[in-house]
Amino acid sequence: EGFEEEYPLEDLSIGTSDYMARVAVPDFRSSWETMGNTHEAMDKYLLHVKTLEEAVASMVDSLGMQPCDGTGVVKAEGKSHMLHLSGVFVGGKSALVRSQLSLQSGEGVVVKIAVRSEEVGLSQILVGSVSG
């Protein structure tokens, strides 16, 4: 007949980035303007990290998107940084992120984020997936 077997399962964590493909756009500014603000979501967060580099890495990792126009690299000694990201969410929905990162000594990095996509619900999900 057979016998009952048990197999251990390891914890699995699935986040927003697992549904996003890193797809670069040739001209972020043009793509941002073309997308329009009809389905835009914005917010402001404090990320509990010590450097702008850590904040950029955290945002890229959380969203699973492609840094554009060289904004994935922070200039030395800077107190603020503009990050542009692009990607395609499941179902072929394009999304763009523009965020201003500002280092606040002793507190972390303040993130002002704006997301534009083909659906307002997607924009809201992406904004919510960054909160630190």
Short mmCIF file of C-alpha atoms in Angstrom, two decimals:
data_model
loop_
_atom_site.label_atom_id
_atom_site.label_comp_id
_atom_site.label_asym_id
_atom_site.label_seq_id
_atom_site.Cartn_x
_atom_site.Cartn_y
_atom_site.Cartn_z
CA GLU A 1 0.00 0.00 0.00
CA GLY A 2 2.59 2.54 0.95
CA PHE A 3 3.14 4.77 3.92
CA GLU A 4 2.64 8.39 4.81
CA GLU A 5 5.66 10.60 4.23
CA GLU A 6 6.51 14.01 5.56
CA TYR A 7 8.76 16.54 3.87
CA PRO A 8 10.02 19.67 5.63
CA LEU A 9 9.27 22.91 3.83
CA GLU A 10 11.45 25.94 4.22
CA ASP A 11 10.01 29.40 4.69
CA LEU A 12 9.49 31.27 1.47
CA SER A 13 9.18 35.03 1.27
CA ILE A 14 7.64 36.59 -1.85
CA GLY A 15 7.72 40.33 -2.33
CA THR A 16 6.82 42.92 -4.92
CA SER A 17 10.25 42.58 -6.55
CA ASP A 18 9.48 38.95 -7.42
CA TYR A 19 6.79 40.17 -9.83
CA MET A 20 8.94 42.84 -11.48
CA ALA A 21 11.35 42.51 -14.43
CA ARG A 22 14.26 44.95 -14.54
CA VAL A 23 13.80 46.64 -17.89
CA ALA A 24 15.76 49.77 -18.75
CA VAL A 25 14.27 52.62 -20.74
CA PRO A 26 16.52 54.52 -23.18
CA ASP A 27 15.42 57.99 -22.01
CA PHE A 28 13.90 58.10 -18.51
CA ARG A 29 12.77 61.74 -18.64
CA SER A 30 10.92 61.24 -21.92
CA SER A 31 9.34 58.00 -20.67
CA TRP A 32 8.29 59.73 -17.43
CA GLU A 33 6.57 62.55 -19.32
CA THR A 34 4.96 60.16 -21.83
CA MET A 35 3.57 57.99 -18.99
CA GLY A 36 1.78 61.05 -17.56
CA ASN A 37 0.54 61.50 -14.00
CA THR A 38 -2.91 59.92 -14.37
CA HIS A 39 -1.84 56.81 -12.45
CA GLU A 40 0.76 58.42 -10.18
CA ALA A 41 1.22 57.65 -6.50
CA MET A 42 3.53 59.57 -4.15
CA ASP A 43 4.70 59.31 -0.57
CA LYS A 44 7.52 60.16 1.81
CA TYR A 45 9.38 57.70 4.06
CA LEU A 46 12.33 57.47 6.41
CA LEU A 47 14.57 54.52 5.62
CA HIS A 48 16.61 53.39 8.60
CA VAL A 49 19.95 53.13 6.81
CA LYS A 50 23.21 55.01 7.36
CA THR A 51 24.19 55.99 3.83
CA LEU A 52 22.70 57.01 0.50
CA GLU A 53 24.34 53.95 -1.08
CA GLU A 54 22.45 51.67 1.34
CA ALA A 55 19.22 53.52 0.55
CA VAL A 56 19.71 53.08 -3.20
CA ALA A 57 20.47 49.37 -2.75
CA SER A 58 17.41 48.96 -0.51
CA MET A 59 15.12 50.65 -3.03
CA VAL A 60 16.45 48.66 -5.98
CA ASP A 61 16.11 45.44 -3.98
CA SER A 62 12.62 46.24 -2.62
CA LEU A 63 11.22 47.19 -6.02
CA GLY A 64 13.24 44.86 -8.25
CA MET A 65 13.62 47.62 -10.82
CA GLN A 66 16.45 48.80 -13.10
CA PRO A 67 18.33 52.01 -12.21
CA CYS A 68 18.31 54.39 -15.20
CA ASP A 69 20.59 57.15 -16.48
CA GLY A 70 23.44 56.17 -14.13
CA THR A 71 21.37 56.99 -11.02
CA GLY A 72 22.18 53.62 -9.42
CA VAL A 73 25.54 55.04 -8.35
CA VAL A 74 25.71 57.76 -5.67
CA LYS A 75 28.27 60.55 -6.11
CA ALA A 76 30.86 60.73 -3.34
CA GLU A 77 30.23 63.06 -0.40
CA GLY A 78 26.67 63.82 -1.47
CA LYS A 79 23.89 64.59 1.00
CA SER A 80 21.12 63.93 -1.52
CA HIS A 81 20.57 61.78 -4.58
CA MET A 82 17.94 61.42 -7.31
CA LEU A 83 17.15 57.80 -8.23
CA HIS A 84 15.30 56.78 -11.41
CA LEU A 85 14.04 53.20 -11.80
CA SER A 86 12.13 51.36 -14.48
CA GLY A 87 10.61 47.93 -14.82
CA VAL A 88 7.76 45.82 -16.13
CA PHE A 89 5.35 44.23 -13.67
CA VAL A 90 3.61 40.90 -14.23
CA GLY A 91 1.09 41.25 -17.05
CA GLY A 92 3.38 43.56 -19.04
CA LYS A 93 2.58 46.72 -17.08
CA SER A 94 5.38 49.30 -17.29
CA ALA A 95 6.33 51.23 -14.17
CA LEU A 96 8.67 54.16 -13.51
CA VAL A 97 9.97 55.45 -10.17
CA ARG A 98 11.52 58.80 -9.41
CA SER A 99 12.76 59.30 -5.87
CA GLN A 100 14.69 61.99 -4.06
CA LEU A 101 16.90 60.60 -1.29
CA SER A 102 18.16 62.95 1.43
CA LEU A 103 20.59 61.95 4.16
CA GLN A 104 19.44 63.08 7.62
CA SER A 105 22.31 62.69 10.06
CA GLY A 106 21.54 60.36 12.91
CA GLU A 107 18.09 59.51 11.57
CA GLY A 108 18.48 57.74 8.22
CA VAL A 109 17.53 58.65 4.68
CA VAL A 110 14.33 60.49 3.80
CA VAL A 111 12.80 59.16 0.58
CA LYS A 112 10.32 61.18 -1.46
CA ILE A 113 8.98 58.73 -4.03
CA ALA A 114 6.74 59.15 -7.07
CA VAL A 115 5.60 56.14 -9.09
CA ARG A 116 3.94 56.23 -12.49
CA SER A 117 2.51 53.12 -14.11
CA GLU A 118 -0.28 51.94 -16.35
CA GLU A 119 -2.58 51.35 -13.33
CA VAL A 120 -2.99 53.43 -10.18
CA GLY A 121 -3.26 50.27 -8.07
CA LEU A 122 0.19 49.17 -9.22
CA SER A 123 1.62 52.61 -8.46
CA GLN A 124 0.21 52.40 -4.92
CA ILE A 125 1.59 48.88 -4.39
CA LEU A 126 5.05 49.99 -5.48
CA VAL A 127 5.01 53.08 -3.24
CA GLY A 128 3.93 50.90 -0.31
CA SER A 129 6.63 48.32 -0.85
CA VAL A 130 9.43 50.76 -0.05
CA SER A 131 8.47 51.93 3.45
CA GLY A 132 11.30 51.36 5.84
#
